Amino acid sequence: MTRSISILGATGSVGASTLDLIRRNRDQWRVVALTANSSAGELGELAREFDAEIAVVGDEGCLGDLRDAVGNHCEAAGGRQALCEAAARPADITVAAIVGCAGLGPVMAAIERGGTVALANKEALVSAGEVMTDAVAKHGATLLPVDSEHNAIFQCLAGNRIEDVAKITLTASGGPFREWSQAQLDAATPAQAVKHPNWDMGAKISVDSATMMNKGLEFIEAHHLFPVGLDRLGIVVHPQSVIHSMVEYRDGSTLAQLGPSDMRVPIASCLAYPQRMDTPMPPLDLADIGQLTFFAPDEELFPATRVAREAVQAGGAAPAVLNAANEVAVAAFLAGKLAFTRIAVVVEQTLAQCTPPAPSSLDDVLAVDAEARSCAERMLETA
Ligand code: NDP
């Protein structure tokens, strides 16, 4: 049976992993929408290869290039509204893989048509929180977690009652700087930060992994996806990234999901859900891996998980402010304008300065995001 799919952020790392799985099972999928921001040529090639119905660039200035690249093969559109319209087109599953809060509008459009959304775009859920989960309930949509940790938890929860959960533990690789000193961290460069030891990912999430803000965002994401209470959510550093997360039940049993560090595994679990599909990954060889080790996070050297935990405890607009400030600070770091260890400082200062009321609609969330970005830009001037 053929199923239809839209991929928001098709030119990125998660987009490429998703398209690799589609390519291997070409006759089973019909591609509706593929989107990018400005990679018009690449998007056009993908749209032609996968015979997409529509290709959309978020940056309207790139629409001419996209039109040239797709020719007469499919529709082409550009701009923020066009992204949302494409996401609202009927599809059996929408893979939400835009990076940052920029993906929020399109994700909400897919949710509002009551679709199944495979969510990689954690920043959208962190920023919108209950605005998104309420919309999921209201429109009868289904959220499937792509993030490997949340996908692991989702799998470990299958067939169990959330009331029986004693604790959910997110594993963290610790990133490329896990064993670095404060002095080394102060001098860390973007090239070093994007070189993750286990995962091949886009630049922004790679920096988030290096600061551990990725785990902070995931903590907030887990809070919304698996409402067991913040006191039952924990983080453990596990450098091998073999166990992707764990669920402990009240009878003392802990279930863990293991797998290779390749996003095609959790993506495949979403694409085939509730069934399973083949992936090209070799089987896990535990004898070869030998040892699995675990450490408590070091929140002195990597304060981001503490800052994120405090933001979700504060609630209201704080998680959206945290996310927006982090996006601004990471972009400044990648541009060589901010030291690595100042990223968490800018986020914390922005949280202290920017305290808008709790958002209750998509427009409110976007307004908080915009206000927090301006505030974070000001913080950069003194950082
Ligand atoms: P990439 O940077 O590799 O790709 C991002 C995608 O989003 C690209 O298609 C990009 O288009 C598009 N995009 C960027 N900015 C905008 C914008 N303003 N408007 C519309 N589209 C935009 O990111 P990743 O694939 O690494 O990550 C995507 C999401 O998935 C993130 O939220 C990340 O946290 C999450 N995630 C990623 C994992 C991974 O292994 N990479 C693992 C788990 C979660 P263009 O090419 O034109 O810039």
XYZ file of C-alpha atoms and ligand atoms in Angstrom:
431
model
C 0.000 0.000 0.000
C 1.357 3.448 -0.903
C 1.494 6.083 1.823
C 1.999 9.803 1.419
C 4.649 11.883 3.178
C 5.700 15.514 3.523
C 9.169 16.432 4.778
C 9.652 19.876 6.298
C 13.389 20.582 6.297
C 14.118 18.067 3.527
C 17.609 19.437 2.805
C 18.870 18.986 6.380
C 20.435 16.087 8.214
C 17.146 14.547 9.436
C 15.587 15.306 6.047
C 18.409 13.434 4.278
C 18.078 10.429 6.611
C 14.325 10.337 5.988
C 14.756 10.571 2.221
C 17.349 7.799 2.330
C 14.722 5.480 3.842
C 12.120 6.592 1.294
C 14.614 6.032 -1.542
C 15.119 2.436 -0.385
C 11.349 1.823 -0.380
C 10.426 4.064 -3.300
C 7.335 2.173 -4.451
C 5.735 2.433 -0.987
C 5.716 6.228 -0.741
C 4.182 9.192 -2.550
C 5.924 12.488 -1.697
C 3.604 15.468 -1.201
C 5.682 18.437 0.012
C 9.420 18.961 0.432
C 10.673 22.174 2.034
C 13.916 24.026 2.741
C 14.885 27.551 3.695
C 17.338 28.722 1.038
C 18.898 25.559 -0.466
C 16.800 26.005 -3.604
C 18.980 24.004 -6.010
C 19.256 21.014 -3.715
C 15.544 21.128 -2.911
C 14.695 21.300 -6.596
C 16.799 18.214 -7.307
C 15.111 16.305 -4.488
C 11.668 17.386 -5.656
C 12.444 16.041 -9.127
C 13.988 12.814 -7.851
C 11.074 12.066 -5.523
C 8.404 13.387 -7.868
C 7.069 15.721 -5.154
C 3.753 17.508 -5.539
C 5.196 20.803 -4.261
C 8.590 22.227 -3.226
C 8.742 25.259 -0.944
C 11.565 27.543 0.183
C 11.022 29.567 3.358
C 13.170 32.380 1.994
C 10.999 33.945 -0.690
C 14.072 35.467 -2.339
C 15.111 31.939 -3.382
C 11.850 31.158 -5.192
C 13.265 32.094 -8.607
C 16.129 29.618 -8.175
C 13.686 26.952 -6.984
C 11.478 27.507 -10.045
C 14.534 27.134 -12.288
C 15.512 23.940 -10.454
C 12.125 22.202 -10.571
C 11.117 23.315 -14.065
C 7.731 21.848 -14.952
C 8.135 18.860 -12.675
C 6.193 20.184 -9.678
C 4.674 23.235 -8.059
C 7.073 25.690 -6.411
C 6.321 28.246 -3.719
C 8.195 30.530 -1.316
C 7.722 32.331 1.989
C 6.558 31.618 5.536
C 2.877 31.325 4.608
C 3.676 28.928 1.745
C 5.522 26.656 4.198
C 2.409 26.494 6.386
C 0.142 25.889 3.389
C 2.361 23.046 2.198
C 2.383 21.527 5.704
C -1.411 21.714 5.755
C -1.753 19.602 2.588
C -3.092 16.116 3.295
C -0.343 13.555 3.887
C -0.317 10.319 5.876
C 2.754 11.483 7.776
C 4.626 14.785 8.050
C 8.251 14.714 9.152
C 8.914 17.985 10.995
C 12.671 18.517 10.563
C 13.087 22.281 10.237
C 15.631 23.565 12.746
C 14.531 26.097 15.350
C 11.345 27.924 16.217
C 11.072 28.739 12.484
C 9.459 25.302 12.195
C 6.667 26.060 14.643
C 4.142 27.561 12.202
C 4.410 24.660 9.707
C 4.272 22.048 12.506
C 1.115 23.660 13.896
C -0.403 23.697 10.395
C 0.187 19.931 10.095
C -1.253 19.386 13.586
C -4.296 21.530 12.871
C -5.289 19.315 9.971
C -5.268 16.381 12.414
C -2.336 14.607 10.799
C 0.412 12.325 12.052
C 3.525 14.374 12.726
C 6.923 12.753 13.234
C 8.568 15.490 15.282
C 12.315 16.102 15.118
C 11.947 19.888 15.484
C 12.253 19.955 19.290
C 12.549 23.755 19.457
C 8.940 24.053 18.217
C 7.612 21.924 21.092
C 9.884 23.570 23.673
C 8.640 27.027 22.627
C 4.961 26.215 22.237
C 4.582 23.647 25.037
C 0.904 23.278 25.956
C -0.136 25.412 22.977
C 1.087 22.539 20.815
C -0.031 19.619 22.996
C -3.499 21.195 23.384
C -3.719 21.577 19.582
C -2.743 17.908 19.166
C -5.602 16.884 21.475
C -8.101 19.322 19.961
C -7.471 18.310 16.351
C -6.982 14.591 16.963
C -3.422 14.701 15.606
C -0.714 12.166 16.474
C 2.801 13.187 17.512
C 5.496 10.553 17.002
C 8.877 11.479 18.507
C 11.840 11.317 16.109
C 14.437 12.544 18.595
C 16.303 9.326 19.417
C 15.851 9.698 23.192
C 12.111 10.379 22.984
C 11.654 7.700 20.388
C 13.386 5.304 22.802
C 11.093 6.351 25.660
C 8.051 6.032 23.387
C 9.117 2.474 22.571
C 9.822 1.631 26.244
C 6.371 2.915 27.227
C 4.507 0.770 24.689
C 1.978 -1.488 26.391
C 2.494 0.173 29.790
C 0.559 2.752 31.782
C 2.166 6.159 32.332
C 0.903 5.989 35.973
C 3.248 3.040 36.564
C 6.369 4.985 35.561
C 8.755 5.696 38.444
C 11.369 7.533 36.394
C 12.336 8.414 32.829
C 16.076 8.801 32.210
C 17.346 10.600 29.130
C 20.810 9.533 28.096
C 23.306 12.135 26.856
C 26.528 11.455 24.971
C 28.144 14.411 26.743
C 29.142 15.854 23.364
C 32.638 16.505 21.991
C 33.793 18.467 25.080
C 32.785 15.988 27.775
C 36.309 15.707 29.132
C 37.417 19.283 28.543
C 38.529 21.743 31.258
C 36.989 25.174 31.826
C 39.973 26.828 30.098
C 39.616 24.578 27.054
C 35.862 25.244 26.908
C 36.463 29.003 27.033
C 38.559 28.689 23.863
C 36.370 26.143 22.014
C 35.837 26.967 18.329
C 32.771 26.356 16.123
C 34.735 23.780 14.094
C 35.464 21.807 17.276
C 31.885 22.137 18.562
C 30.216 20.770 15.422
C 32.412 17.639 15.436
C 30.177 15.314 17.449
C 31.849 12.025 18.465
C 28.803 9.776 17.798
C 26.220 11.567 15.657
C 26.343 13.335 12.291
C 23.933 16.268 12.652
C 23.205 19.844 11.572
C 25.352 22.665 12.993
C 22.840 24.053 15.490
C 22.016 20.784 17.252
C 25.716 19.867 17.246
C 26.532 23.044 19.188
C 23.562 22.331 21.480
C 25.053 18.887 22.139
C 28.406 20.444 22.970
C 26.871 22.895 25.483
C 24.426 20.200 26.725
C 21.558 22.607 25.915
C 20.351 19.868 23.588
C 19.702 17.735 26.672
C 18.039 20.698 28.367
C 15.698 21.138 25.381
C 15.071 17.386 25.386
C 14.222 17.489 29.096
C 11.489 20.045 28.294
C 10.415 18.047 25.235
C 10.088 14.904 27.389
C 8.045 16.817 29.959
C 5.454 17.609 27.266
C 5.483 14.250 25.492
C 5.504 12.036 28.598
C 3.771 13.877 31.457
C 5.156 11.970 34.449
C 6.125 15.129 36.375
C 9.440 16.959 36.320
C 10.680 15.163 39.456
C 10.510 11.862 37.567
C 12.684 13.038 34.668
C 16.445 12.587 34.863
C 19.567 12.800 32.703
C 22.577 10.497 32.693
C 25.700 10.891 30.572
C 26.372 7.745 28.543
C 29.259 8.431 26.129
C 28.734 5.390 23.880
C 25.190 6.507 22.819
C 24.067 2.883 22.646
C 21.218 3.148 25.154
C 19.021 5.937 23.827
C 16.940 6.346 27.003
C 15.281 4.326 29.768
C 11.982 3.990 31.586
C 11.919 2.636 35.125
C 8.622 1.256 36.432
C 7.337 1.164 40.015
C 8.009 -2.575 40.285
C 11.753 -1.946 39.817
C 11.950 -2.971 36.150
C 13.867 -0.632 33.845
C 13.281 -0.874 30.085
C 15.902 0.591 27.759
C 16.056 0.964 23.983
C 19.424 0.276 22.334
C 20.522 0.884 18.790
C 23.197 2.336 16.518
C 23.793 6.111 16.593
C 22.030 6.659 13.297
C 18.867 8.730 13.004
C 17.494 6.360 10.380
C 16.586 3.983 13.243
C 14.181 6.302 15.135
C 12.929 7.801 11.851
C 12.132 4.284 10.563
C 10.283 3.529 13.775
C 8.051 6.574 13.117
C 7.592 5.886 9.381
C 6.527 2.289 9.964
C 4.630 2.841 13.245
C 2.993 0.753 14.636
C 4.827 -1.803 12.494
C 8.562 -2.137 11.759
C 10.571 -1.685 8.579
C 14.061 -2.660 7.416
C 16.947 -0.206 7.730
C 20.427 -0.565 6.231
C 22.128 -0.556 9.658
C 24.293 -3.504 10.693
C 23.077 -5.297 13.842
C 24.320 -3.963 17.177
C 27.461 -5.868 18.194
C 27.568 -5.553 21.995
C 30.650 -7.762 22.332
C 32.469 -5.380 20.007
C 31.208 -2.320 21.948
C 32.377 -4.031 25.141
C 31.496 -1.440 27.762
C 28.608 0.871 28.464
C 29.453 3.609 30.962
C 27.355 6.205 32.798
C 28.124 9.494 34.603
C 26.121 12.195 36.353
C 26.036 15.431 34.285
C 28.525 18.122 35.363
C 26.345 21.213 35.712
C 29.255 23.381 36.841
C 31.055 23.024 33.518
C 27.858 22.578 31.465
C 25.166 24.728 33.131
C 22.673 24.486 30.244
C 20.715 21.538 31.666
C 20.222 23.418 34.942
C 19.131 26.577 33.099
C 16.637 24.574 30.998
C 15.297 22.720 34.044
C 14.770 26.018 35.863
C 12.993 27.452 32.820
C 10.518 24.581 32.596
C 9.998 24.713 36.368
C 9.219 28.438 36.053
C 6.808 27.603 33.218
C 4.834 30.290 31.355
C 6.919 31.963 28.659
C 10.276 30.893 30.110
C 10.873 27.816 27.870
C 10.120 29.892 24.729
C 12.486 32.622 25.969
C 15.155 30.000 26.724
C 14.862 28.537 23.247
C 14.907 31.892 21.438
C 17.919 33.130 23.431
C 19.749 29.882 22.768
C 19.097 30.142 19.012
C 20.484 33.695 18.998
C 23.511 32.752 21.121
C 24.337 29.635 19.073
C 24.095 31.617 15.818
C 26.461 34.240 17.302
C 28.889 31.504 18.395
C 28.821 29.876 14.952
C 29.481 33.308 13.408
C 32.567 33.713 15.621
C 30.976 36.556 17.612
C 30.478 34.833 20.984
C 32.664 32.582 23.105
C 31.407 29.032 23.615
C 31.003 29.363 27.379
C 29.027 32.619 26.990
C 26.159 30.818 25.235
C 24.571 29.631 28.499
C 25.319 33.019 30.108
C 23.428 34.890 27.365
C 20.509 32.462 27.751
C 20.400 32.899 31.515
C 20.671 36.701 31.292
C 17.881 36.811 28.719
C 15.667 34.681 30.970
C 16.269 37.143 33.806
C 15.508 40.230 31.649
C 12.707 39.029 29.401
C 9.580 37.926 31.284
C 6.539 38.205 29.006
C 3.193 36.697 30.053
C 2.516 33.012 29.396
C 1.551 32.424 25.744
C -1.838 30.860 25.060
C -1.898 30.814 21.244
C 0.501 30.317 18.346
C 0.625 34.106 17.795
C 1.508 34.605 21.483
C 4.362 32.080 21.220
C 5.719 33.792 18.108
C 5.497 37.171 19.882
C 7.431 35.801 22.897
C 10.003 34.320 20.521
C 10.473 37.687 18.766
C 10.722 39.632 22.047
C 13.230 37.162 23.509
C 15.369 37.308 20.346
C 15.601 41.124 20.572
C 16.486 40.851 24.246
C 19.147 38.197 23.563
C 20.641 40.361 20.775
C 21.047 43.143 23.353
C 22.695 40.697 25.770
C 25.208 39.813 23.033
C 26.429 43.390 22.990
C 27.760 43.055 26.545
C 28.590 39.337 26.514
P 19.896 20.927 9.579
O 20.495 22.245 9.894
O 20.745 19.864 9.013
O 18.638 21.140 8.583
C 17.666 22.086 8.859
C 16.593 22.086 7.795
O 15.667 23.143 8.109
C 17.100 22.371 6.386
O 16.249 21.758 5.451
C 16.970 23.893 6.295
O 16.888 24.379 4.967
C 15.657 24.092 7.023
N 15.553 25.421 7.606
C 16.505 26.073 8.326
N 16.051 27.269 8.712
C 14.809 27.390 8.209
C 13.847 28.416 8.230
N 14.082 29.586 8.843
N 12.674 28.212 7.605
C 12.420 27.039 6.968
N 13.291 26.031 6.902
C 14.477 26.206 7.524
O 19.179 20.449 10.916
P 19.001 18.956 11.466
O 18.434 18.087 10.400
O 20.232 18.545 12.174
O 17.903 19.184 12.596
C 16.552 19.445 12.274
C 15.734 19.372 13.552
O 15.774 18.035 14.040
C 16.280 20.249 14.694
O 15.213 20.748 15.453
C 17.101 19.286 15.539
O 17.165 19.671 16.898
C 16.281 18.005 15.373
N 17.055 16.780 15.535
C 18.110 16.526 14.715
C 18.865 15.380 14.850
C 19.990 15.055 13.916
O 20.572 13.963 14.026
N 20.353 15.931 13.015
C 18.580 14.423 15.933
C 17.411 14.752 16.709
C 16.694 15.907 16.520
P 18.221 24.943 4.203
O 18.998 23.723 3.785
O 17.687 25.701 3.047
O 18.949 25.804 5.205
